Amino acid sequence: MNPTDQRMDRLLHALSTEPVPEGLEQRISARVAQRTAELDESRPSKLGAILQANPLGPYAIAPAALTVMAAVCLLVFAHSGVRQTTRLNLPTTLPGRATAPPAELVPASSVSHSTLAMSVSRASSLLDSPSSQQDPDAIALNETLAPSHPAPALPLTAQEALLLRSTRRGQPMEVAELDTLLEAALMNRVTEQRRASLRETIQGLLGPLATAQALTSDSTQPDDSKTTADADSPTR
Amino acid sequence: MAVPSMQEVRSETDLAALVETYSTLLFRVAHSILRNRGEAEDVVQDAFVRVIENRRKLPEIRDLRVWLVRIAWNLALDRTRRIRPDQLDAGFAESLAACTVAADQALDEARHIQAVLREMDRLPKPERAVLLLSAMNEISTAQIADVLGKTESAVRALLFRARARLRQRLEKGSRA
């Protein structure tokens, strides 16, 4: 036999008689058991099992799903219609609108059912049109579709304002308002401090003036003595 | 080897029996392509995982051996696209040469066997597949034809052409 053929046959025989690694079957069994456990965990729920057991299968599920979806759509549509009616029948009870002229208010009875059926796109186009400022329907629809804002915050009560001021730092006066005796003492102290500072300020301002006056008086006094001396001298 | 009957196939659906019966064959089939024992073992495990995933279809399978060999063969082919050539078992040729010839000739013989493996890898895919699968004693020509989706005559023709082409290339390489 050709040596090349011998090598080929030897190689093919070696490939066909390659010894199997030890423990191969155990490792395969372990891997298969692991995969089986994973498949059991991902097994469909009872509903899935019922659906799988159903002989009609997905063909019976599709009409049921469509029916449910149609019912949900009908409910949503009916609910939105009720909400629109409620909005349009609401009286304008806002305090700012209470003094508005009645011509700007559109009573609920004057709104036709066609307005109720108006789609949002048509409403937006109506609101965007330049003539919407004059059209009473547009004004009413604008008021209806306007977003509701929360009420403005009420002013703080005296206690809240006091508590708020007491939480500020570096202001002993406001903290002292919690204690009337301490407040009076601190008020007196602050008043005294203000007076002292005012006095110092005035003295600082008037100090140079007093010095100038003193100097002026000092410079004029020798002249007076001299004159008096001069006046006395002839008499001598 | 005779094709197992339907009753035999039915009785082989037990997984433990499947592993015991076919793990060696599948390992050798995968190893003939990959020539890497670790990768071949992974292929065998993946093949039996496929069996678990398709266990509902097991009673419908006509020839379980063909089905399993086809799974292992395709998985091994997929794996050859992912692994690098240098990850193939380079010591396979050396070990084969060392156990057949004396130590002083082992190196030269290993070089020749490496050349055979290299030329075998360069064969057209159908010829290479038929050549490797026909080396397995446990697979008949008809089963090889089923695995590869060909007729028995086509398998025989491919096997003849594969051997002829391989011989021609090896002799041409040895003369050069």
mmCIF file of C-alpha atoms in Angstrom:
data_model
loop_
_atom_site.group_PDB
_atom_site.id
_atom_site.type_symbol
_atom_site.label_atom_id
_atom_site.label_comp_id
_atom_site.label_asym_id
_atom_site.label_seq_id
_atom_site.Cartn_x
_atom_site.Cartn_y
_atom_site.Cartn_z
ATOM 1 C CA MET A 1 0.000 0.000 0.000
ATOM 2 C CA ASN A 2 1.132 3.488 -0.780
ATOM 3 C CA PRO A 3 2.688 5.206 2.265
ATOM 4 C CA THR A 4 0.438 8.158 1.663
ATOM 5 C CA ASP A 5 -2.604 5.941 1.839
ATOM 6 C CA GLN A 6 -1.187 4.323 4.926
ATOM 7 C CA ARG A 7 -0.846 7.684 6.610
ATOM 8 C CA MET A 8 -4.348 8.644 5.569
ATOM 9 C CA ASP A 9 -5.823 5.439 6.877
ATOM 10 C CA ARG A 10 -3.843 5.672 10.076
ATOM 11 C CA LEU A 11 -5.018 9.185 10.617
ATOM 12 C CA LEU A 12 -8.631 8.365 9.903
ATOM 13 C CA HIS A 13 -8.423 5.333 12.139
ATOM 14 C CA ALA A 14 -6.963 7.457 14.903
ATOM 15 C CA LEU A 15 -9.767 9.941 14.526
ATOM 16 C CA SER A 16 -12.355 7.200 14.665
ATOM 17 C CA THR A 17 -10.823 5.589 17.736
ATOM 18 C CA GLU A 18 -10.069 8.719 19.705
ATOM 19 C CA PRO A 19 -10.465 7.829 23.379
ATOM 20 C CA VAL A 20 -13.310 9.516 25.134
ATOM 21 C CA PRO A 21 -12.414 11.704 28.131
ATOM 22 C CA GLU A 22 -13.126 10.162 31.482
ATOM 23 C CA GLY A 23 -16.320 11.291 33.101
ATOM 24 C CA LEU A 24 -17.820 12.517 29.839
ATOM 25 C CA GLU A 25 -21.165 10.872 30.448
ATOM 26 C CA GLN A 26 -21.406 12.256 33.968
ATOM 27 C CA ARG A 27 -20.673 15.764 32.765
ATOM 28 C CA ILE A 28 -23.185 15.434 29.983
ATOM 29 C CA SER A 29 -25.802 14.192 32.443
ATOM 30 C CA ALA A 30 -25.079 17.086 34.791
ATOM 31 C CA ARG A 31 -25.346 19.614 31.997
ATOM 32 C CA VAL A 32 -28.559 18.063 30.748
ATOM 33 C CA ALA A 33 -29.999 18.032 34.274
ATOM 34 C CA GLN A 34 -29.103 21.697 34.675
ATOM 35 C CA ARG A 35 -30.757 22.538 31.387
ATOM 36 C CA THR A 36 -33.802 20.515 32.330
ATOM 37 C CA ALA A 37 -34.111 22.461 35.576
ATOM 38 C CA GLU A 38 -33.869 25.723 33.654
ATOM 39 C CA LEU A 39 -36.565 24.589 31.285
ATOM 40 C CA ASP A 40 -38.805 23.558 34.178
ATOM 41 C CA GLU A 41 -38.351 26.971 35.789
ATOM 42 C CA SER A 42 -39.282 28.739 32.592
ATOM 43 C CA ARG A 43 -42.315 26.534 32.092
ATOM 44 C CA PRO A 44 -45.423 28.604 31.320
ATOM 45 C CA SER A 45 -47.861 29.447 34.089
ATOM 46 C CA LYS A 46 -51.219 27.805 34.692
ATOM 47 C CA LEU A 47 -52.840 30.210 32.272
ATOM 48 C CA GLY A 48 -50.279 29.279 29.656
ATOM 49 C CA ALA A 49 -50.880 25.625 30.339
ATOM 50 C CA ILE A 50 -54.615 26.115 29.944
ATOM 51 C CA LEU A 51 -54.071 27.973 26.724
ATOM 52 C CA GLN A 52 -51.759 25.275 25.486
ATOM 53 C CA ALA A 53 -54.250 22.608 26.475
ATOM 54 C CA ASN A 54 -56.955 24.408 24.523
ATOM 55 C CA PRO A 55 -57.422 22.523 21.271
ATOM 56 C CA LEU A 56 -58.219 25.711 19.398
ATOM 57 C CA GLY A 57 -55.022 27.276 20.660
ATOM 58 C CA PRO A 58 -54.256 30.832 19.676
ATOM 59 C CA TYR A 59 -57.154 30.941 17.239
ATOM 60 C CA ALA A 60 -59.562 31.070 20.165
ATOM 61 C CA ILE A 61 -57.476 33.628 22.023
ATOM 62 C CA ALA A 62 -57.411 36.203 19.259
ATOM 63 C CA PRO A 63 -61.180 36.930 19.171
ATOM 64 C CA ALA A 64 -61.273 37.078 22.954
ATOM 65 C CA ALA A 65 -58.392 39.526 22.997
ATOM 66 C CA LEU A 66 -60.068 41.650 20.339
ATOM 67 C CA THR A 67 -63.312 41.667 22.314
ATOM 68 C CA VAL A 68 -61.545 42.765 25.468
ATOM 69 C CA MET A 69 -59.701 45.512 23.590
ATOM 70 C CA ALA A 70 -62.923 46.750 22.028
ATOM 71 C CA ALA A 71 -64.636 46.839 25.426
ATOM 72 C CA VAL A 72 -61.752 48.801 26.899
ATOM 73 C CA CYS A 73 -61.860 51.264 24.015
ATOM 74 C CA LEU A 74 -65.604 51.739 24.471
ATOM 75 C CA LEU A 75 -65.185 52.340 28.169
ATOM 76 C CA VAL A 76 -62.416 54.854 27.607
ATOM 77 C CA PHE A 77 -64.441 56.656 24.960
ATOM 78 C CA ALA A 78 -67.540 56.803 27.158
ATOM 79 C CA HIS A 79 -65.503 57.998 30.095
ATOM 80 C CA SER A 80 -63.889 60.785 28.069
ATOM 81 C CA GLY A 81 -67.343 61.876 26.859
ATOM 82 C CA VAL A 82 -68.603 62.105 30.424
ATOM 83 C CA ARG A 83 -65.554 64.098 31.422
ATOM 84 C CA GLN A 84 -66.075 66.554 28.579
ATOM 85 C CA THR A 85 -69.711 67.045 29.540
ATOM 86 C CA THR A 86 -68.754 67.602 33.130
ATOM 87 C CA ARG A 87 -66.201 70.174 32.189
ATOM 88 C CA LEU A 88 -68.559 72.080 29.997
ATOM 89 C CA ASN A 89 -71.302 72.068 32.593
ATOM 90 C CA LEU A 90 -69.055 73.365 35.311
ATOM 91 C CA PRO A 91 -69.912 76.938 36.291
ATOM 92 C CA THR A 92 -67.108 79.448 36.250
ATOM 93 C CA THR A 93 -66.602 79.744 39.969
ATOM 94 C CA LEU A 94 -63.117 81.131 39.884
ATOM 95 C CA PRO A 95 -62.845 84.248 42.016
ATOM 96 C CA GLY A 96 -61.086 86.165 39.269
ATOM 97 C CA ARG A 97 -63.794 85.319 36.833
ATOM 98 C CA ALA A 98 -66.639 86.207 39.141
ATOM 99 C CA THR A 99 -66.523 89.872 38.141
ATOM 100 C CA ALA A 100 -66.157 89.195 34.453
ATOM 101 C CA PRO A 101 -68.931 90.459 32.256
ATOM 102 C CA PRO A 102 -71.570 87.880 31.528
ATOM 103 C CA ALA A 103 -71.075 88.273 27.806
ATOM 104 C CA GLU A 104 -67.765 86.460 28.040
ATOM 105 C CA LEU A 105 -69.234 83.492 29.857
ATOM 106 C CA VAL A 106 -70.772 80.761 27.803
ATOM 107 C CA PRO A 107 -73.519 78.929 29.606
ATOM 108 C CA ALA A 108 -73.462 75.182 29.452
ATOM 109 C CA SER A 109 -76.860 75.073 27.837
ATOM 110 C CA SER A 110 -75.655 77.100 24.893
ATOM 111 C CA VAL A 111 -72.945 74.604 24.050
ATOM 112 C CA SER A 112 -74.239 72.292 21.410
ATOM 113 C CA HIS A 113 -73.602 68.584 21.263
ATOM 114 C CA SER A 114 -71.445 69.113 18.230
ATOM 115 C CA THR A 115 -69.036 70.928 20.465
ATOM 116 C CA LEU A 116 -68.928 67.904 22.701
ATOM 117 C CA ALA A 117 -67.981 65.735 19.814
ATOM 118 C CA MET A 118 -65.309 68.107 18.671
ATOM 119 C CA SER A 119 -61.971 66.435 18.452
ATOM 120 C CA VAL A 120 -58.878 67.730 20.110
ATOM 121 C CA SER A 121 -57.263 68.522 16.810
ATOM 122 C CA ARG A 122 -60.152 70.683 15.765
ATOM 123 C CA ALA A 123 -60.144 72.354 19.162
ATOM 124 C CA SER A 124 -56.471 73.175 18.917
ATOM 125 C CA SER A 125 -56.909 74.523 15.410
ATOM 126 C CA LEU A 126 -59.800 76.606 16.620
ATOM 127 C CA LEU A 127 -57.773 77.953 19.481
ATOM 128 C CA ASP A 128 -54.849 78.774 17.253
ATOM 129 C CA SER A 129 -56.912 80.704 14.766
ATOM 130 C CA PRO A 130 -56.704 84.513 14.993
ATOM 131 C CA SER A 131 -60.469 84.837 15.184
ATOM 132 C CA SER A 132 -60.574 82.788 18.354
ATOM 133 C CA GLN A 133 -60.348 85.910 20.466
ATOM 134 C CA GLN A 134 -63.741 87.033 19.252
ATOM 135 C CA ASP A 135 -65.501 83.709 18.854
ATOM 136 C CA PRO A 136 -67.482 82.948 22.011
ATOM 137 C CA ASP A 137 -67.294 79.231 21.296
ATOM 138 C CA ALA A 138 -63.549 79.447 21.083
ATOM 139 C CA ILE A 139 -63.403 81.422 24.303
ATOM 140 C CA ALA A 140 -65.593 78.876 26.044
ATOM 141 C CA LEU A 141 -63.544 76.033 24.666
ATOM 142 C CA ASN A 142 -60.388 77.807 25.710
ATOM 143 C CA GLU A 143 -61.710 78.064 29.225
ATOM 144 C CA THR A 144 -62.757 74.444 29.146
ATOM 145 C CA LEU A 145 -59.477 73.092 27.918
ATOM 146 C CA ALA A 146 -57.328 75.422 29.980
ATOM 147 C CA PRO A 147 -55.131 73.547 32.433
ATOM 148 C CA SER A 148 -56.228 73.796 36.013
ATOM 149 C CA HIS A 149 -53.707 75.558 38.203
ATOM 150 C CA PRO A 150 -53.459 75.049 41.931
ATOM 151 C CA ALA A 151 -54.769 77.767 44.232
ATOM 152 C CA PRO A 152 -52.235 80.400 45.290
ATOM 153 C CA ALA A 153 -50.644 79.980 48.643
ATOM 154 C CA LEU A 154 -52.398 81.597 51.585
ATOM 155 C CA PRO A 155 -50.509 84.242 53.582
ATOM 156 C CA LEU A 156 -48.733 83.064 56.670
ATOM 157 C CA THR A 157 -50.412 83.359 60.010
ATOM 158 C CA ALA A 158 -48.759 85.377 62.760
ATOM 159 C CA GLN A 159 -47.518 82.241 64.444
ATOM 160 C CA GLU A 160 -46.111 80.887 61.188
ATOM 161 C CA ALA A 161 -44.382 84.157 60.442
ATOM 162 C CA LEU A 162 -42.976 84.235 63.945
ATOM 163 C CA LEU A 163 -41.770 80.677 63.680
ATOM 164 C CA LEU A 164 -40.232 81.445 60.335
ATOM 165 C CA ARG A 165 -38.424 84.430 61.690
ATOM 166 C CA SER A 166 -37.271 82.489 64.717
ATOM 167 C CA THR A 167 -35.509 80.032 62.511
ATOM 168 C CA ARG A 168 -33.280 82.679 60.995
ATOM 169 C CA ARG A 169 -29.788 82.938 62.305
ATOM 170 C CA GLY A 170 -27.869 85.940 63.604
ATOM 171 C CA GLN A 171 -30.897 87.924 64.594
ATOM 172 C CA PRO A 172 -31.301 87.864 68.361
ATOM 173 C CA MET A 173 -34.061 90.386 68.201
ATOM 174 C CA GLU A 174 -36.357 87.989 66.455
ATOM 175 C CA VAL A 175 -35.448 85.121 68.681
ATOM 176 C CA ALA A 176 -36.111 87.325 71.671
ATOM 177 C CA GLU A 177 -39.627 87.910 70.494
ATOM 178 C CA LEU A 178 -40.449 84.529 71.890
ATOM 179 C CA ASP A 179 -39.716 85.855 75.386
ATOM 180 C CA THR A 180 -41.288 89.195 76.196
ATOM 181 C CA LEU A 181 -38.998 90.003 79.118
ATOM 182 C CA LEU A 182 -35.930 89.240 77.123
ATOM 183 C CA GLU A 183 -37.358 91.210 74.265
ATOM 184 C CA ALA A 184 -37.778 94.313 76.406
ATOM 185 C CA ALA A 185 -34.281 94.033 77.804
ATOM 186 C CA LEU A 186 -32.766 93.532 74.412
ATOM 187 C CA MET A 187 -34.839 96.319 72.961
ATOM 188 C CA ASN A 188 -33.503 98.658 75.638
ATOM 189 C CA ARG A 189 -30.005 97.461 75.019
ATOM 190 C CA VAL A 190 -30.305 97.942 71.318
ATOM 191 C CA THR A 191 -31.828 101.358 71.804
ATOM 192 C CA GLU A 192 -28.961 102.323 74.037
ATOM 193 C CA GLN A 193 -26.504 100.989 71.489
ATOM 194 C CA ARG A 194 -28.158 102.983 68.765
ATOM 195 C CA ARG A 195 -28.097 106.120 70.851
ATOM 196 C CA ALA A 196 -24.467 105.551 71.743
ATOM 197 C CA SER A 197 -23.541 105.022 68.169
ATOM 198 C CA LEU A 198 -25.514 108.084 67.176
ATOM 199 C CA ARG A 199 -23.778 110.070 69.866
ATOM 200 C CA GLU A 200 -20.413 108.902 68.689
ATOM 201 C CA THR A 201 -21.277 109.757 65.156
ATOM 202 C CA ILE A 202 -22.388 113.208 66.128
ATOM 203 C CA GLN A 203 -19.336 113.718 68.228
ATOM 204 C CA GLY A 204 -17.180 112.533 65.389
ATOM 205 C CA LEU A 205 -18.835 115.012 63.116
ATOM 206 C CA LEU A 206 -18.873 117.835 65.590
ATOM 207 C CA GLY A 207 -15.411 117.172 67.007
ATOM 208 C CA PRO A 208 -13.465 119.005 64.312
ATOM 209 C CA LEU A 209 -15.915 121.862 64.496
ATOM 210 C CA ALA A 210 -15.429 122.232 68.239
ATOM 211 C CA THR A 211 -11.685 122.104 67.797
ATOM 212 C CA ALA A 212 -11.875 124.754 65.160
ATOM 213 C CA GLN A 213 -13.976 126.886 67.392
ATOM 214 C CA ALA A 214 -11.562 126.399 70.225
ATOM 215 C CA LEU A 215 -8.637 127.307 68.056
ATOM 216 C CA THR A 216 -10.484 130.319 66.783
ATOM 217 C CA SER A 217 -11.230 131.419 70.256
ATOM 218 C CA ASP A 218 -7.599 130.889 71.314
ATOM 219 C CA SER A 219 -6.247 132.951 68.439
ATOM 220 C CA THR A 220 -8.586 135.816 69.061
ATOM 221 C CA GLN A 221 -7.965 135.963 72.789
ATOM 222 C CA PRO A 222 -4.265 137.240 72.690
ATOM 223 C CA ASP A 223 -5.303 140.033 70.370
ATOM 224 C CA ASP A 224 -7.867 141.049 72.824
ATOM 225 C CA SER A 225 -5.314 141.028 75.617
ATOM 226 C CA LYS A 226 -2.943 142.933 73.462
ATOM 227 C CA THR A 227 -5.505 145.532 72.713
ATOM 228 C CA THR A 228 -6.363 145.740 76.275
ATOM 229 C CA ALA A 229 -2.699 146.129 77.037
ATOM 230 C CA ASP A 230 -2.379 148.729 74.397
ATOM 231 C CA ALA A 231 -5.339 150.388 75.731
ATOM 232 C CA ASP A 232 -3.954 150.296 79.201
ATOM 233 C CA SER A 233 -0.512 151.508 78.286
ATOM 234 C CA PRO A 234 -1.353 155.189 77.505
ATOM 235 C CA THR A 235 -3.114 155.373 80.668
ATOM 236 C CA ARG A 236 0.120 154.551 82.386
ATOM 237 C CA MET B 1 -24.254 -1.258 10.675
ATOM 238 C CA ALA B 2 -27.945 -1.837 10.454
ATOM 239 C CA VAL B 3 -30.367 1.009 10.881
ATOM 240 C CA PRO B 4 -32.087 0.681 14.245
ATOM 241 C CA SER B 5 -35.703 -0.228 14.035
ATOM 242 C CA MET B 6 -38.522 2.013 15.159
ATOM 243 C CA GLN B 7 -38.988 0.060 18.332
ATOM 244 C CA GLU B 8 -35.319 0.425 19.120
ATOM 245 C CA VAL B 9 -35.548 4.142 18.487
ATOM 246 C CA ARG B 10 -38.591 4.384 20.702
ATOM 247 C CA SER B 11 -36.820 2.556 23.465
ATOM 248 C CA GLU B 12 -33.814 4.847 23.168
ATOM 249 C CA THR B 13 -35.714 7.927 24.122
ATOM 250 C CA ASP B 14 -34.546 7.551 27.640
ATOM 251 C CA LEU B 15 -31.948 10.205 28.012
ATOM 252 C CA ALA B 16 -29.494 8.222 30.084
ATOM 253 C CA ALA B 17 -29.548 5.520 27.494
ATOM 254 C CA LEU B 18 -29.025 8.095 24.783
ATOM 255 C CA VAL B 19 -25.984 9.505 26.526
ATOM 256 C CA GLU B 20 -24.548 6.102 27.130
ATOM 257 C CA THR B 21 -25.142 4.982 23.588
ATOM 258 C CA TYR B 22 -24.170 7.983 21.563
ATOM 259 C CA SER B 23 -21.818 10.147 23.571
ATOM 260 C CA THR B 24 -18.717 8.352 22.314
ATOM 261 C CA LEU B 25 -19.784 8.509 18.706
ATOM 262 C CA LEU B 26 -20.721 12.169 18.956
ATOM 263 C CA PHE B 27 -17.457 12.984 20.665
ATOM 264 C CA ARG B 28 -15.463 11.355 17.883
ATOM 265 C CA VAL B 29 -17.500 13.048 15.205
ATOM 266 C CA ALA B 30 -16.928 16.429 16.815
ATOM 267 C CA HIS B 31 -13.277 15.700 17.471
ATOM 268 C CA SER B 32 -12.668 14.721 13.845
ATOM 269 C CA ILE B 33 -13.565 18.263 12.841
ATOM 270 C CA LEU B 34 -12.276 20.225 15.795
ATOM 271 C CA ARG B 35 -9.293 18.101 16.851
ATOM 272 C CA ASN B 36 -9.665 19.628 20.277
ATOM 273 C CA ARG B 37 -10.925 17.413 23.079
ATOM 274 C CA GLY B 38 -12.381 20.206 25.187
ATOM 275 C CA GLU B 39 -14.252 21.750 22.308
ATOM 276 C CA ALA B 40 -15.471 18.352 21.176
ATOM 277 C CA GLU B 41 -16.840 17.630 24.644
ATOM 278 C CA ASP B 42 -18.649 20.967 24.660
ATOM 279 C CA VAL B 43 -20.200 20.053 21.331
ATOM 280 C CA VAL B 44 -21.448 16.756 22.707
ATOM 281 C CA GLN B 45 -22.987 18.477 25.718
ATOM 282 C CA ASP B 46 -24.641 21.044 23.491
ATOM 283 C CA ALA B 47 -25.999 18.261 21.303
ATOM 284 C CA PHE B 48 -27.674 16.560 24.235
ATOM 285 C CA VAL B 49 -29.017 19.894 25.422
ATOM 286 C CA ARG B 50 -30.653 20.187 22.027
ATOM 287 C CA VAL B 51 -32.143 16.782 22.593
ATOM 288 C CA ILE B 52 -33.653 18.001 25.871
ATOM 289 C CA GLU B 53 -35.006 21.125 24.241
ATOM 290 C CA ASN B 54 -36.660 19.059 21.504
ATOM 291 C CA ARG B 55 -37.693 16.081 23.576
ATOM 292 C CA ARG B 56 -41.291 16.408 22.430
ATOM 293 C CA LYS B 57 -40.159 15.632 18.905
ATOM 294 C CA LEU B 58 -38.165 12.579 19.839
ATOM 295 C CA PRO B 59 -40.937 10.081 19.058
ATOM 296 C CA GLU B 60 -41.251 11.580 15.592
ATOM 297 C CA ILE B 61 -37.582 11.138 14.726
ATOM 298 C CA ARG B 62 -37.034 8.305 12.365
ATOM 299 C CA ASP B 63 -33.354 7.617 12.958
ATOM 300 C CA LEU B 64 -32.050 8.943 16.230
ATOM 301 C CA ARG B 65 -28.441 8.219 15.382
ATOM 302 C CA VAL B 66 -28.569 10.251 12.191
ATOM 303 C CA TRP B 67 -30.358 13.048 13.957
ATOM 304 C CA LEU B 68 -27.790 13.213 16.759
ATOM 305 C CA VAL B 69 -24.813 12.991 14.430
ATOM 306 C CA ARG B 70 -26.271 15.760 12.298
ATOM 307 C CA ILE B 71 -26.702 17.957 15.383
ATOM 308 C CA ALA B 72 -23.161 17.298 16.558
ATOM 309 C CA TRP B 73 -21.784 17.803 13.074
ATOM 310 C CA ASN B 74 -23.492 21.156 12.624
ATOM 311 C CA LEU B 75 -22.523 22.309 16.098
ATOM 312 C CA ALA B 76 -18.923 21.364 15.436
ATOM 313 C CA LEU B 77 -18.957 23.228 12.136
ATOM 314 C CA ASP B 78 -20.352 26.282 13.905
ATOM 315 C CA ARG B 79 -17.619 26.003 16.465
ATOM 316 C CA THR B 80 -14.874 25.817 13.852
ATOM 317 C CA ARG B 81 -15.959 29.246 12.672
ATOM 318 C CA ARG B 82 -15.527 30.643 16.171
ATOM 319 C CA ILE B 83 -12.228 29.091 17.239
ATOM 320 C CA ARG B 84 -8.862 29.978 15.800
ATOM 321 C CA PRO B 85 -6.794 27.398 13.890
ATOM 322 C CA ASP B 86 -4.101 27.552 16.542
ATOM 323 C CA GLN B 87 -6.635 26.353 19.092
ATOM 324 C CA LEU B 88 -6.778 23.018 17.321
ATOM 325 C CA ASP B 89 -4.963 20.257 19.095
ATOM 326 C CA ALA B 90 -1.413 20.550 17.783
ATOM 327 C CA GLY B 91 -0.265 17.545 19.772
ATOM 328 C CA PHE B 92 -2.623 15.179 18.033
ATOM 329 C CA ALA B 93 -0.243 14.426 15.159
ATOM 330 C CA GLU B 94 2.755 14.091 17.499
ATOM 331 C CA SER B 95 0.959 11.669 19.772
ATOM 332 C CA LEU B 96 -0.233 9.650 16.822
ATOM 333 C CA ALA B 97 3.259 9.449 15.353
ATOM 334 C CA ALA B 98 4.944 8.710 18.654
ATOM 335 C CA CYS B 99 2.816 5.686 19.355
ATOM 336 C CA THR B 100 3.404 4.102 15.988
ATOM 337 C CA VAL B 101 7.078 4.619 15.150
ATOM 338 C CA ALA B 102 10.355 4.840 16.949
ATOM 339 C CA ALA B 103 11.341 8.043 18.650
ATOM 340 C CA ASP B 104 13.933 9.003 16.047
ATOM 341 C CA GLN B 105 11.361 8.759 13.271
ATOM 342 C CA ALA B 106 8.509 10.264 15.229
ATOM 343 C CA LEU B 107 9.330 13.812 14.283
ATOM 344 C CA ASP B 108 9.344 13.087 10.551
ATOM 345 C CA GLU B 109 6.201 11.010 10.785
ATOM 346 C CA ALA B 110 4.454 13.751 12.770
ATOM 347 C CA ARG B 111 5.333 16.206 10.025
ATOM 348 C CA HIS B 112 3.745 13.924 7.449
ATOM 349 C CA ILE B 113 0.614 13.506 9.516
ATOM 350 C CA GLN B 114 0.405 17.236 9.970
ATOM 351 C CA ALA B 115 0.543 17.549 6.211
ATOM 352 C CA VAL B 116 -2.285 15.057 5.843
ATOM 353 C CA LEU B 117 -4.394 17.005 8.338
ATOM 354 C CA ARG B 118 -3.618 20.264 6.589
ATOM 355 C CA GLU B 119 -4.554 18.907 3.186
ATOM 356 C CA MET B 120 -7.652 17.320 4.643
ATOM 357 C CA ASP B 121 -8.742 20.707 5.893
ATOM 358 C CA ARG B 122 -8.211 22.132 2.427
ATOM 359 C CA LEU B 123 -10.520 19.617 0.766
ATOM 360 C CA PRO B 124 -13.893 20.786 -0.524
ATOM 361 C CA LYS B 125 -16.408 20.727 2.289
ATOM 362 C CA PRO B 126 -18.596 17.863 1.013
ATOM 363 C CA GLU B 127 -15.570 15.675 0.320
ATOM 364 C CA ARG B 128 -14.065 16.453 3.678
ATOM 365 C CA ALA B 129 -17.330 15.719 5.450
ATOM 366 C CA VAL B 130 -17.738 12.377 3.710
ATOM 367 C CA LEU B 131 -14.133 11.439 4.372
ATOM 368 C CA LEU B 132 -14.362 12.204 8.100
ATOM 369 C CA LEU B 133 -17.757 10.635 8.632
ATOM 370 C CA SER B 134 -16.858 7.503 6.704
ATOM 371 C CA ALA B 135 -13.962 6.973 9.061
ATOM 372 C CA MET B 136 -16.444 6.403 11.858
ATOM 373 C CA ASN B 137 -17.165 2.716 11.969
ATOM 374 C CA GLU B 138 -20.482 3.232 13.671
ATOM 375 C CA ILE B 139 -22.021 5.182 10.816
ATOM 376 C CA SER B 140 -23.078 3.489 7.634
ATOM 377 C CA THR B 141 -22.989 5.000 4.186
ATOM 378 C CA ALA B 142 -26.735 5.369 4.196
ATOM 379 C CA GLN B 143 -26.598 7.215 7.477
ATOM 380 C CA ILE B 144 -23.838 9.476 6.187
ATOM 381 C CA ALA B 145 -26.063 10.215 3.236
ATOM 382 C CA ASP B 146 -28.894 11.106 5.591
ATOM 383 C CA VAL B 147 -26.674 13.302 7.726
ATOM 384 C CA LEU B 148 -25.375 15.237 4.742
ATOM 385 C CA GLY B 149 -28.599 15.199 2.786
ATOM 386 C CA LYS B 150 -27.172 13.326 -0.160
ATOM 387 C CA THR B 151 -27.720 9.981 -1.834
ATOM 388 C CA GLU B 152 -25.616 6.958 -1.077
ATOM 389 C CA SER B 153 -24.090 6.978 -4.522
ATOM 390 C CA ALA B 154 -23.162 10.594 -4.132
ATOM 391 C CA VAL B 155 -21.507 9.779 -0.832
ATOM 392 C CA ARG B 156 -19.488 7.019 -2.395
ATOM 393 C CA ALA B 157 -18.446 9.256 -5.237
ATOM 394 C CA LEU B 158 -17.470 12.011 -2.854
ATOM 395 C CA LEU B 159 -15.475 9.586 -0.766
ATOM 396 C CA PHE B 160 -13.598 8.317 -3.811
ATOM 397 C CA ARG B 161 -12.866 11.835 -5.001
ATOM 398 C CA ALA B 162 -11.788 12.945 -1.548
ATOM 399 C CA ARG B 163 -9.266 10.163 -1.199
ATOM 400 C CA ALA B 164 -7.976 10.681 -4.713
ATOM 401 C CA ARG B 165 -7.617 14.409 -4.274
ATOM 402 C CA LEU B 166 -5.963 14.040 -0.904
ATOM 403 C CA ARG B 167 -3.537 11.437 -2.207
ATOM 404 C CA GLN B 168 -2.683 13.575 -5.209
ATOM 405 C CA ARG B 169 -2.039 16.639 -3.138
ATOM 406 C CA LEU B 170 0.046 14.807 -0.579
ATOM 407 C CA GLU B 171 2.218 13.155 -3.232
ATOM 408 C CA LYS B 172 2.587 16.466 -4.996
ATOM 409 C CA GLY B 173 3.599 18.095 -1.734
ATOM 410 C CA SER B 174 6.088 15.371 -0.868
ATOM 411 C CA ARG B 175 7.751 15.661 -4.290
ATOM 412 C CA ALA B 176 8.029 19.427 -3.930
#
